[in-house]
mmCIF file of C-alpha atoms (C1' of nucleotides) in Angstrom:
data_model
loop_
_atom_site.group_PDB
_atom_site.id
_atom_site.type_symbol
_atom_site.label_atom_id
_atom_site.label_comp_id
_atom_site.label_asym_id
_atom_site.label_seq_id
_atom_site.Cartn_x
_atom_site.Cartn_y
_atom_site.Cartn_z
ATOM 1 C CA UNK T 1 3.266 289.534 -51.642
ATOM 2 C CA UNK T 2 3.183 285.865 -50.662
ATOM 3 C CA UNK T 3 -0.230 285.048 -52.025
ATOM 4 C CA UNK T 4 -1.242 282.808 -49.104
ATOM 5 C CA UNK T 5 -4.409 281.115 -50.306
ATOM 6 C CA UNK T 6 -6.624 278.952 -48.125
ATOM 7 C CA UNK T 7 -7.372 275.396 -49.109
ATOM 8 C CA UNK T 8 -10.801 276.294 -50.422
ATOM 9 C CA UNK T 9 -9.428 279.088 -52.541
ATOM 10 C CA UNK T 10 -6.931 276.684 -54.028
ATOM 11 C CA UNK T 11 -9.710 274.186 -54.585
ATOM 12 C CA UNK T 12 -11.702 276.803 -56.468
ATOM 13 C CA UNK T 13 -8.716 277.759 -58.595
ATOM 14 C CA UNK T 14 -7.514 274.264 -59.430
ATOM 15 C CA UNK T 15 -10.777 272.372 -59.705
ATOM 16 C CA UNK T 16 -9.573 269.867 -57.117
ATOM 17 C CA UNK T 17 -11.619 269.480 -53.952
ATOM 18 C CA UNK T 18 -10.206 270.456 -50.556
ATOM 19 C CA UNK T 19 -10.444 266.749 -49.707
ATOM 20 C CA UNK T 20 -8.296 265.874 -52.683
ATOM 21 C CA UNK T 21 -5.752 268.570 -51.898
ATOM 22 C CA UNK T 22 -5.301 267.133 -48.410
ATOM 23 C CA UNK T 23 -5.165 263.647 -49.874
ATOM 24 C CA UNK T 24 -2.430 264.683 -52.312
ATOM 25 C CA UNK T 25 -0.443 266.129 -49.468
ATOM 26 C CA UNK T 26 -0.821 262.967 -47.375
ATOM 27 C CA UNK T 27 0.081 260.907 -50.417
ATOM 28 C CA UNK T 28 3.306 262.852 -50.855
ATOM 29 C CA UNK T 29 2.415 264.573 -54.122
ATOM 30 C CA UNK T 30 2.497 267.948 -52.450
ATOM 31 C CA UNK T 31 5.097 268.755 -49.790
ATOM 32 C CA UNK T 32 3.699 269.855 -46.415
ATOM 33 C CA UNK T 33 2.193 273.262 -46.995
ATOM 34 C CA UNK T 34 3.028 276.148 -44.662
ATOM 35 C CA UNK T 35 0.469 276.761 -41.938
ATOM 36 C CA UNK T 36 -1.286 279.765 -40.491
ATOM 37 C CA UNK T 37 -0.913 280.115 -36.681
ATOM 38 C CA UNK T 38 -4.054 278.035 -36.129
ATOM 39 C CA UNK T 39 -2.719 275.150 -38.155
ATOM 40 C CA UNK T 40 -4.602 275.955 -41.343
ATOM 41 C CA UNK T 41 -2.918 275.508 -44.688
ATOM 42 C CA UNK T 42 -1.742 278.570 -46.564
ATOM 43 C CA UNK T 43 -0.745 277.918 -50.136
ATOM 44 C CA UNK T 44 1.860 280.034 -51.896
ATOM 45 C CA UNK T 45 1.906 280.828 -55.609
ATOM 46 C CA UNK T 46 4.669 278.265 -55.998
ATOM 47 C CA UNK T 47 2.347 275.610 -54.577
ATOM 48 C CA UNK T 48 -0.202 276.513 -57.213
ATOM 49 C CA UNK T 49 2.422 276.165 -59.930
ATOM 50 C CA UNK T 50 3.313 272.725 -58.718
ATOM 51 C CA UNK T 51 -0.313 271.676 -58.460
ATOM 52 C CA UNK T 52 -0.788 272.872 -62.009
ATOM 53 C CA UNK T 53 2.036 270.622 -63.054
ATOM 54 C CA UNK T 54 0.497 267.704 -61.159
ATOM 55 C CA UNK T 55 -2.712 268.347 -63.052
ATOM 56 C CA UNK T 56 -0.804 267.989 -66.303
ATOM 57 C CA UNK T 57 0.529 264.666 -65.117
ATOM 58 C CA UNK T 58 -2.935 263.591 -64.057
ATOM 59 C CA UNK T 59 -4.463 264.684 -67.355
ATOM 60 C CA UNK T 60 -1.988 262.396 -69.060
ATOM 61 C CA UNK T 61 -2.975 259.589 -66.693
ATOM 62 C CA UNK T 62 0.188 259.308 -64.673
ATOM 63 C CA UNK T 63 -0.551 257.233 -61.584
ATOM 64 C CA UNK T 64 -0.454 258.666 -58.071
ATOM 65 C CA UNK T 65 2.456 256.345 -57.355
ATOM 66 C CA UNK T 66 4.546 257.752 -60.167
ATOM 67 C CA UNK T 67 3.643 261.298 -59.285
ATOM 68 C CA UNK T 68 4.744 260.602 -55.740
ATOM 69 C CA UNK T 69 8.053 259.262 -57.014
ATOM 70 C CA UNK T 70 8.511 262.352 -59.144
ATOM 71 C CA UNK T 71 7.607 264.653 -56.255
ATOM 72 C CA UNK T 72 10.063 262.878 -53.979
ATOM 73 C CA UNK T 73 12.879 263.332 -56.479
ATOM 74 C CA UNK T 74 12.007 266.971 -56.782
ATOM 75 C CA UNK T 75 12.228 267.403 -53.025
ATOM 76 C CA UNK T 76 15.661 265.816 -53.093
ATOM 77 C CA UNK T 77 16.967 268.727 -55.110
ATOM 78 C CA UNK T 78 18.465 269.590 -58.448
ATOM 79 C CA UNK T 79 20.754 266.588 -58.496
ATOM 80 C CA UNK T 80 17.798 264.434 -59.417
ATOM 81 C CA UNK T 81 16.872 266.519 -62.434
ATOM 82 C CA UNK T 82 18.219 263.991 -64.947
ATOM 83 C CA UNK T 83 16.217 261.240 -63.329
ATOM 84 C CA UNK T 84 13.107 263.355 -63.415
ATOM 85 C CA UNK T 85 13.680 264.181 -67.058
ATOM 86 C CA UNK T 86 14.001 260.469 -67.737
ATOM 87 C CA UNK T 87 10.713 259.803 -65.995
ATOM 88 C CA UNK T 88 8.964 262.453 -68.011
ATOM 89 C CA UNK T 89 10.403 261.158 -71.255
ATOM 90 C CA UNK T 90 9.252 257.635 -70.538
ATOM 91 C CA UNK T 91 5.864 258.892 -69.505
ATOM 92 C CA UNK T 92 5.541 261.153 -72.516
ATOM 93 C CA UNK T 93 6.296 258.289 -74.873
ATOM 94 C CA UNK T 94 3.510 256.252 -73.284
ATOM 95 C CA UNK T 95 1.170 259.215 -73.458
ATOM 96 C CA UNK T 96 1.863 259.767 -77.109
ATOM 97 C CA UNK T 97 1.161 256.204 -78.056
ATOM 98 C CA UNK T 98 -1.977 256.254 -75.958
ATOM 99 C CA UNK T 99 -3.105 259.402 -77.734
ATOM 100 C CA UNK T 100 -2.507 257.698 -81.041
ATOM 101 C CA UNK T 101 -4.585 254.705 -79.995
ATOM 102 C CA UNK T 102 -7.377 256.986 -78.881
ATOM 103 C CA UNK T 103 -7.270 258.830 -82.164
ATOM 104 C CA UNK T 104 -7.487 255.620 -84.146
ATOM 105 C CA UNK T 105 -10.371 254.454 -82.030
ATOM 106 C CA UNK T 106 -12.105 257.806 -82.322
ATOM 107 C CA UNK T 107 -11.778 257.506 -86.075
ATOM 108 C CA UNK T 108 -13.407 254.077 -85.963
ATOM 109 C CA UNK T 109 -16.242 255.496 -83.864
ATOM 110 C CA UNK T 110 -16.648 258.313 -86.353
ATOM 111 C CA UNK T 111 -16.945 255.748 -89.142
ATOM 112 C CA UNK T 112 -19.539 253.865 -87.134
ATOM 113 C CA UNK T 113 -21.525 257.048 -86.699
ATOM 114 C CA UNK T 114 -21.441 257.654 -90.454
ATOM 115 C CA UNK T 115 -22.671 254.129 -90.910
ATOM 116 C CA UNK T 116 -25.619 254.814 -88.615
ATOM 117 C CA UNK T 117 -26.366 258.003 -90.499
ATOM 118 C CA UNK T 118 -26.455 256.200 -93.837
ATOM 119 C CA UNK T 119 -28.667 253.567 -92.279
ATOM 120 C CA UNK T 120 -31.126 256.164 -91.047
ATOM 121 C CA UNK T 121 -31.085 257.965 -94.365
ATOM 122 C CA UNK T 122 -32.446 254.914 -96.171
ATOM 123 C CA UNK T 123 -35.572 254.430 -94.021
ATOM 124 C CA UNK T 124 -35.593 251.462 -91.686
ATOM 125 C CA UNK T 125 -34.565 248.146 -93.087
ATOM 126 C CA UNK T 126 -35.255 245.148 -90.922
ATOM 127 C CA UNK T 127 -32.150 243.104 -91.475
ATOM 128 C CA UNK T 128 -28.796 244.737 -90.997
ATOM 129 C CA UNK T 129 -25.732 243.061 -89.572
ATOM 130 C CA UNK T 130 -24.620 246.414 -88.203
ATOM 131 C CA UNK T 131 -21.485 245.658 -86.198
ATOM 132 C CA UNK T 132 -20.891 241.973 -86.005
ATOM 133 C CA UNK T 133 -24.502 240.830 -86.249
ATOM 134 C CA UNK T 134 -27.638 241.236 -84.280
ATOM 135 C CA UNK T 135 -30.291 238.959 -85.742
ATOM 136 C CA UNK T 136 -30.387 235.799 -83.703
ATOM 137 C CA UNK T 137 -30.022 237.072 -80.148
ATOM 138 C CA UNK T 138 -32.403 235.392 -77.796
ATOM 139 C CA UNK T 139 -34.071 237.718 -75.277
ATOM 140 C CA UNK T 140 -31.038 237.327 -73.029
ATOM 141 C CA UNK T 141 -32.507 234.592 -70.856
ATOM 142 C CA UNK T 142 -31.715 234.847 -67.233
ATOM 143 C CA UNK T 143 -29.334 231.924 -67.019
ATOM 144 C CA UNK T 144 -31.454 229.686 -64.775
ATOM 145 C CA UNK T 145 -29.200 227.674 -62.512
ATOM 146 C CA UNK T 146 -28.626 224.320 -64.108
ATOM 147 C CA UNK T 147 -25.830 221.776 -64.037
ATOM 148 C CA UNK T 148 -25.923 219.766 -67.240
ATOM 149 C CA UNK T 149 -28.937 217.546 -67.699
ATOM 150 C CA UNK T 150 -31.430 219.973 -69.111
ATOM 151 C CA UNK T 151 -28.589 221.419 -71.055
ATOM 152 C CA UNK T 152 -27.399 218.843 -73.576
ATOM 153 C CA UNK X 1 -17.457 227.478 -91.321
ATOM 154 C CA UNK X 2 -18.607 228.984 -88.035
ATOM 155 C CA UNK X 3 -15.240 229.686 -86.532
ATOM 156 C CA UNK X 4 -16.154 228.514 -83.044
ATOM 157 C CA UNK X 5 -13.292 229.687 -80.863
ATOM 158 C CA UNK X 6 -12.813 228.719 -77.235
ATOM 159 C CA UNK X 7 -12.572 231.375 -74.575
ATOM 160 C CA UNK X 8 -8.809 231.078 -74.376
ATOM 161 C CA UNK X 9 -8.435 231.436 -78.108
ATOM 162 C CA UNK X 10 -10.516 234.575 -77.990
ATOM 163 C CA UNK X 11 -8.439 235.809 -75.066
ATOM 164 C CA UNK X 12 -5.287 235.291 -77.106
ATOM 165 C CA UNK X 13 -6.738 237.120 -80.105
ATOM 166 C CA UNK X 14 -8.228 240.063 -78.236
ATOM 167 C CA UNK X 15 -5.705 240.600 -75.482
ATOM 168 C CA UNK X 16 -8.457 240.307 -72.887
ATOM 169 C CA UNK X 17 -8.128 237.581 -70.255
ATOM 170 C CA UNK X 18 -10.622 234.703 -70.129
ATOM 171 C CA UNK X 19 -11.612 236.116 -66.743
ATOM 172 C CA UNK X 20 -12.416 239.443 -68.313
ATOM 173 C CA UNK X 21 -14.346 237.876 -71.186
ATOM 174 C CA UNK X 22 -16.615 236.108 -68.693
ATOM 175 C CA UNK X 23 -16.888 239.263 -66.663
ATOM 176 C CA UNK X 24 -17.953 241.242 -69.752
ATOM 177 C CA UNK X 25 -20.607 238.645 -70.472
ATOM 178 C CA UNK X 26 -21.911 238.729 -66.909
ATOM 179 C CA UNK X 27 -21.875 242.507 -67.039
ATOM 180 C CA UNK X 28 -24.009 242.484 -70.161
ATOM 181 C CA UNK X 29 -21.416 243.851 -72.564
ATOM 182 C CA UNK X 30 -21.427 240.626 -74.522
ATOM 183 C CA UNK X 31 -24.655 238.712 -75.113
ATOM 184 C CA UNK X 32 -24.663 235.100 -73.859
ATOM 185 C CA UNK X 33 -22.285 233.231 -76.126
ATOM 186 C CA UNK X 34 -23.359 229.943 -77.711
ATOM 187 C CA UNK X 35 -22.214 226.857 -75.860
ATOM 188 C CA UNK X 36 -20.630 223.566 -76.798
ATOM 189 C CA UNK X 37 -22.534 220.482 -75.543
ATOM 190 C CA UNK X 38 -20.514 220.499 -72.309
ATOM 191 C CA UNK X 39 -21.476 224.081 -71.530
ATOM 192 C CA UNK X 40 -18.241 225.647 -72.731
ATOM 193 C CA UNK X 41 -18.357 228.906 -74.619
ATOM 194 C CA UNK X 42 -17.847 228.903 -78.369
ATOM 195 C CA UNK X 43 -17.295 232.294 -79.884
ATOM 196 C CA UNK X 44 -18.304 233.069 -83.461
ATOM 197 C CA UNK X 45 -16.563 235.519 -85.769
ATOM 198 C CA UNK X 46 -19.376 237.982 -85.111
ATOM 199 C CA UNK X 47 -18.595 237.845 -81.401
ATOM 200 C CA UNK X 48 -15.029 238.767 -82.185
ATOM 201 C CA UNK X 49 -16.193 241.734 -84.259
ATOM 202 C CA UNK X 50 -18.305 242.973 -81.409
ATOM 203 C CA UNK X 51 -15.498 242.507 -78.910
ATOM 204 C CA UNK X 52 -13.281 244.477 -81.224
ATOM 205 C CA UNK X 53 -15.793 247.282 -81.139
ATOM 206 C CA UNK X 54 -15.964 247.108 -77.343
ATOM 207 C CA UNK X 55 -12.201 247.462 -77.289
ATOM 208 C CA UNK X 56 -12.529 250.679 -79.275
ATOM 209 C CA UNK X 57 -14.976 251.961 -76.715
ATOM 210 C CA UNK X 58 -12.673 250.921 -73.917
ATOM 211 C CA UNK X 59 -9.662 252.520 -75.572
ATOM 212 C CA UNK X 60 -11.617 255.759 -75.598
ATOM 213 C CA UNK X 61 -12.424 255.301 -71.896
ATOM 214 C CA UNK X 62 -16.128 254.614 -72.168
ATOM 215 C CA UNK X 63 -17.298 253.201 -68.832
ATOM 216 C CA UNK X 64 -18.559 249.654 -68.438
ATOM 217 C CA UNK X 65 -21.947 251.096 -67.562
ATOM 218 C CA UNK X 66 -22.230 253.000 -70.815
ATOM 219 C CA UNK X 67 -20.992 250.060 -72.826
ATOM 220 C CA UNK X 68 -23.650 247.949 -71.165
ATOM 221 C CA UNK X 69 -26.313 250.499 -72.134
ATOM 222 C CA UNK X 70 -25.053 250.503 -75.707
ATOM 223 C CA UNK X 71 -24.995 246.714 -75.849
ATOM 224 C CA UNK X 72 -28.522 246.524 -74.498
ATOM 225 C CA UNK X 73 -29.795 248.891 -77.175
ATOM 226 C CA UNK X 74 -28.060 246.843 -79.789
ATOM 227 C CA UNK X 75 -29.780 243.688 -78.570
ATOM 228 C CA UNK X 76 -33.093 245.456 -78.833
ATOM 229 C CA UNK X 77 -32.675 245.659 -82.580
ATOM 230 C CA UNK X 78 -32.349 248.149 -85.389
ATOM 231 C CA UNK X 79 -35.015 250.456 -84.053
ATOM 232 C CA UNK X 80 -32.533 251.692 -81.467
ATOM 233 C CA UNK X 81 -29.933 252.655 -84.048
ATOM 234 C CA UNK X 82 -30.607 256.407 -83.747
ATOM 235 C CA UNK X 83 -30.217 256.248 -80.019
ATOM 236 C CA UNK X 84 -26.971 254.359 -80.375
ATOM 237 C CA UNK X 85 -25.709 256.887 -82.887
ATOM 238 C CA UNK X 86 -26.566 259.626 -80.429
ATOM 239 C CA UNK X 87 -24.619 257.838 -77.696
ATOM 240 C CA UNK X 88 -21.596 257.510 -79.916
ATOM 241 C CA UNK X 89 -21.751 261.134 -80.948
ATOM 242 C CA UNK X 90 -21.880 262.309 -77.365
ATOM 243 C CA UNK X 91 -19.091 259.977 -76.430
ATOM 244 C CA UNK X 92 -16.971 260.985 -79.392
ATOM 245 C CA UNK X 93 -17.292 264.640 -78.512
ATOM 246 C CA UNK X 94 -16.039 263.897 -74.998
ATOM 247 C CA UNK X 95 -13.229 261.782 -76.401
ATOM 248 C CA UNK X 96 -12.109 264.510 -78.731
ATOM 249 C CA UNK X 97 -11.918 267.117 -76.048
ATOM 250 C CA UNK X 98 -10.103 264.684 -73.802
ATOM 251 C CA UNK X 99 -7.604 264.020 -76.577
ATOM 252 C CA UNK X 100 -7.084 267.728 -76.942
ATOM 253 C CA UNK X 101 -6.460 268.128 -73.231
ATOM 254 C CA UNK X 102 -3.970 265.288 -73.318
ATOM 255 C CA UNK X 103 -2.200 266.850 -76.259
ATOM 256 C CA UNK X 104 -1.919 270.183 -74.528
ATOM 257 C CA UNK X 105 -0.602 268.494 -71.423
ATOM 258 C CA UNK X 106 1.819 266.408 -73.436
ATOM 259 C CA UNK X 107 3.094 269.601 -74.991
ATOM 260 C CA UNK X 108 3.636 271.086 -71.549
ATOM 261 C CA UNK X 109 5.535 267.975 -70.504
ATOM 262 C CA UNK X 110 7.629 268.217 -73.634
ATOM 263 C CA UNK X 111 8.476 271.809 -72.724
ATOM 264 C CA UNK X 112 9.431 270.700 -69.235
ATOM 265 C CA UNK X 113 11.729 268.073 -70.684
ATOM 266 C CA UNK X 114 13.421 270.694 -72.846
ATOM 267 C CA UNK X 115 13.825 272.786 -69.743
ATOM 268 C CA UNK X 116 15.581 269.894 -68.005
ATOM 269 C CA UNK X 117 17.804 269.371 -71.027
ATOM 270 C CA UNK X 118 18.869 273.003 -71.024
ATOM 271 C CA UNK X 119 19.499 272.769 -67.307
ATOM 272 C CA UNK X 120 21.727 269.741 -67.715
ATOM 273 C CA UNK X 121 23.565 271.334 -70.610
ATOM 274 C CA UNK X 122 24.790 274.155 -68.352
ATOM 275 C CA UNK X 123 26.450 272.025 -65.657
ATOM 276 C CA UNK X 124 24.783 271.872 -62.268
ATOM 277 C CA UNK X 125 23.709 275.073 -60.670
ATOM 278 C CA UNK X 126 22.725 274.897 -57.039
ATOM 279 C CA UNK X 127 19.763 277.215 -56.923
ATOM 280 C CA UNK X 128 17.017 276.726 -59.442
ATOM 281 C CA UNK X 129 13.330 277.269 -58.767
ATOM 282 C CA UNK X 130 12.590 274.593 -61.356
ATOM 283 C CA UNK X 131 8.814 274.230 -61.292
ATOM 284 C CA UNK X 132 7.337 276.197 -58.453
ATOM 285 C CA UNK X 133 10.245 276.202 -56.026
ATOM 286 C CA UNK X 134 12.140 273.735 -53.974
ATOM 287 C CA UNK X 135 14.387 275.595 -51.552
ATOM 288 C CA UNK X 136 12.897 275.646 -48.078
ATOM 289 C CA UNK X 137 11.325 272.215 -47.676
ATOM 290 C CA UNK X 138 11.775 270.717 -44.244
ATOM 291 C CA UNK X 139 12.567 267.007 -44.161
ATOM 292 C CA UNK X 140 8.860 266.198 -44.306
ATOM 293 C CA UNK X 141 8.377 265.747 -40.575
ATOM 294 C CA UNK X 142 6.177 262.950 -39.430
ATOM 295 C CA UNK X 143 3.271 265.003 -38.061
ATOM 296 C CA UNK X 144 3.379 263.922 -34.376
ATOM 297 C CA UNK X 145 -0.115 263.775 -32.886
ATOM 298 C CA UNK X 146 -0.823 266.980 -31.044
ATOM 299 C CA UNK X 147 -3.930 268.949 -30.084
ATOM 300 C CA UNK X 148 -2.995 272.573 -29.736
ATOM 301 C CA UNK X 149 -0.822 273.487 -26.783
ATOM 302 C CA UNK X 150 2.533 272.577 -28.236
ATOM 303 C CA UNK X 151 1.287 274.058 -31.472
ATOM 304 C CA UNK X 152 0.972 277.801 -31.014
ATOM 305 C "C1'" DT M 1 -10.893 203.363 -64.001
ATOM 306 C "C1'" DC M 2 -8.044 207.190 -63.050
ATOM 307 C "C1'" DT M 3 -5.809 211.317 -64.246
ATOM 308 C "C1'" DT M 4 -5.208 215.475 -66.578
ATOM 309 C "C1'" DG M 5 -6.438 219.736 -68.415
ATOM 310 C "C1'" DA M 6 -9.610 222.942 -70.094
ATOM 311 C "C1'" DC M 7 -13.381 224.730 -68.958
ATOM 312 C "C1'" DT M 8 -17.694 226.189 -65.744
ATOM 313 C "C1'" DT M 9 -19.949 228.997 -61.738
ATOM 314 C "C1'" DG M 10 -20.930 232.347 -57.731
ATOM 315 C "C1'" DG M 11 -18.786 235.145 -55.089
ATOM 316 C "C1'" DA M 12 -14.812 237.204 -52.728
ATOM 317 C "C1'" DG M 13 -10.849 240.210 -53.091
ATOM 318 C "C1'" DC M 14 -7.879 243.861 -54.918
ATOM 319 C "C1'" DG M 15 -5.679 248.337 -56.299
ATOM 320 C "C1'" DC M 16 -6.692 252.787 -57.477
ATOM 321 C "C1'" DA M 17 -8.145 257.426 -56.775
ATOM 322 C "C1'" DC M 18 -10.671 259.588 -54.498
ATOM 323 C "C1'" DT M 19 -14.592 260.964 -51.046
ATOM 324 C "C1'" DC M 20 -16.630 261.263 -46.860
ATOM 325 C "C1'" DT M 21 -17.345 261.069 -41.668
ATOM 326 C "C1'" DA M 22 -16.816 262.208 -36.849
ATOM 327 C "C1'" DA M 23 -14.873 264.687 -33.617
ATOM 328 C "C1'" DC M 24 -12.311 268.505 -32.787
ATOM 329 C "C1'" DT M 25 -9.926 273.489 -32.949
ATOM 330 C "C1'" DT M 26 -9.766 278.171 -34.206
ATOM 331 C "C1'" DG M 27 -11.071 282.912 -35.447
ATOM 332 C "C1'" DT M 28 -14.673 286.280 -35.947
ATOM 333 C "C1'" DA M 29 -19.218 288.499 -35.298
ATOM 334 C "C1'" DG M 30 -23.064 289.539 -32.366
ATOM 335 C "C1'" DC J 1 -20.167 284.187 -23.759
ATOM 336 C "C1'" DT J 2 -22.329 282.069 -27.700
ATOM 337 C "C1'" DA J 3 -22.793 280.810 -32.283
ATOM 338 C "C1'" DC J 4 -21.055 279.938 -36.520
ATOM 339 C "C1'" DA J 5 -18.009 279.229 -40.429
ATOM 340 C "C1'" DA J 6 -13.960 277.316 -41.883
ATOM 341 C "C1'" DG J 7 -10.600 274.695 -41.133
ATOM 342 C "C1'" DT J 8 -8.056 270.251 -38.906
ATOM 343 C "C1'" DT J 9 -7.166 264.885 -38.288
ATOM 344 C "C1'" DA J 10 -7.295 259.630 -38.623
ATOM 345 C "C1'" DG J 11 -9.531 256.509 -40.641
ATOM 346 C "C1'" DA J 12 -13.558 254.407 -42.982
ATOM 347 C "C1'" DG J 13 -16.168 253.965 -47.209
ATOM 348 C "C1'" DT J 14 -17.091 254.069 -52.325
ATOM 349 C "C1'" DG J 15 -17.184 252.904 -57.263
ATOM 350 C "C1'" DC J 16 -14.719 251.059 -60.846
ATOM 351 C "C1'" DG J 17 -12.668 247.497 -63.499
ATOM 352 C "C1'" DC J 18 -10.984 243.859 -63.187
ATOM 353 C "C1'" DT J 19 -8.755 239.441 -60.979
ATOM 354 C "C1'" DC J 20 -8.779 235.494 -58.507
ATOM 355 C "C1'" DC J 21 -10.538 231.429 -55.858
ATOM 356 C "C1'" DA J 22 -12.891 227.114 -54.662
ATOM 357 C "C1'" DA J 23 -15.458 223.668 -56.109
ATOM 358 C "C1'" DG J 24 -17.355 221.401 -59.718
ATOM 359 C "C1'" DT J 25 -18.110 219.363 -64.774
ATOM 360 C "C1'" DC J 26 -16.579 217.265 -68.843
ATOM 361 C "C1'" DA J 27 -13.814 214.901 -72.632
ATOM 362 C "C1'" DA J 28 -9.822 212.539 -73.912
ATOM 363 C "C1'" DG J 29 -5.913 209.543 -73.078
ATOM 364 C "C1'" DA J 30 -3.098 205.900 -70.410
#
DNA sequence: TCTTGACTTGGAGCGCACTCTAACTTGTAG
DNA sequence: CTACAAGTTAGAGTGCGCTCCAAGTCAAGA
């Protein structure tokens, strides 16, 4: 009944590499996994659940350091639940504002795309300030070592 | 009329450091900025617009490499507009799916927080599998160099 | 003239999150 | 017994996006 997956099976299921799974364990994100007689890791279903949760944290860009802190609290037992909740709340607030920023930026990109579409629709014009201005850019000269003298 | 800002003024307005502004120029994200007689950078309003756009790309996690490619196309003139539009469309699609993933994950975190709240509401119980399981973790032993022999 | 402060450069260094290497052990099949 | 696949470890290496440093230039003020 204990599912007992090998590291490569877990890798396949989670999308993490075996390397990364070992790294997460070393880093303290995953508690030492039970071993087969030969020393090989055998992951239980509960390990998979936890890894799934870590993947949520990663998807929301929580740092390894913070995940480690969270994992440590979890290992310390239920008494730390309030602290963990606090961590998640703080993190979630950051995530939500980051999502909002991304959405605003995505909207701006969408507008820019529309702008390009309009531009293409009306044949090619030769002078268009586009974003900011293009016109007068020199060919991006290679910045030829010089210390004032030929400069001013 | 040309606004002519110094690097530190631009840093203040954009939130980037002067270091980073120079780095972006070296990296080809920003075309060589016009210089005051002494060699100091003087940014025009159009530079600020472009930097603003770069910040949108950064906020949506476009890599420096891709931004450089986009900036290069832009310097090549209006003929590259379709290619740039294509880049933005591809990027935007990735951004939107990444936003969706973040939202799903945020929702899962929110659920976890509710779970903690419920848990706290009902005093402290001593056995709760929480996420995955806690129970049988050993004190995270220090993994004492050994090559089979004391192992099996 | 001397100092101060804001800038310049090339290049080194840093923190993060992996990613890989080398050498080794173990279990299974032929 | 041999060969091979699949795992193990400590530690080195990588790519990214900055971030900082040392040494120098320049303009303005005392």
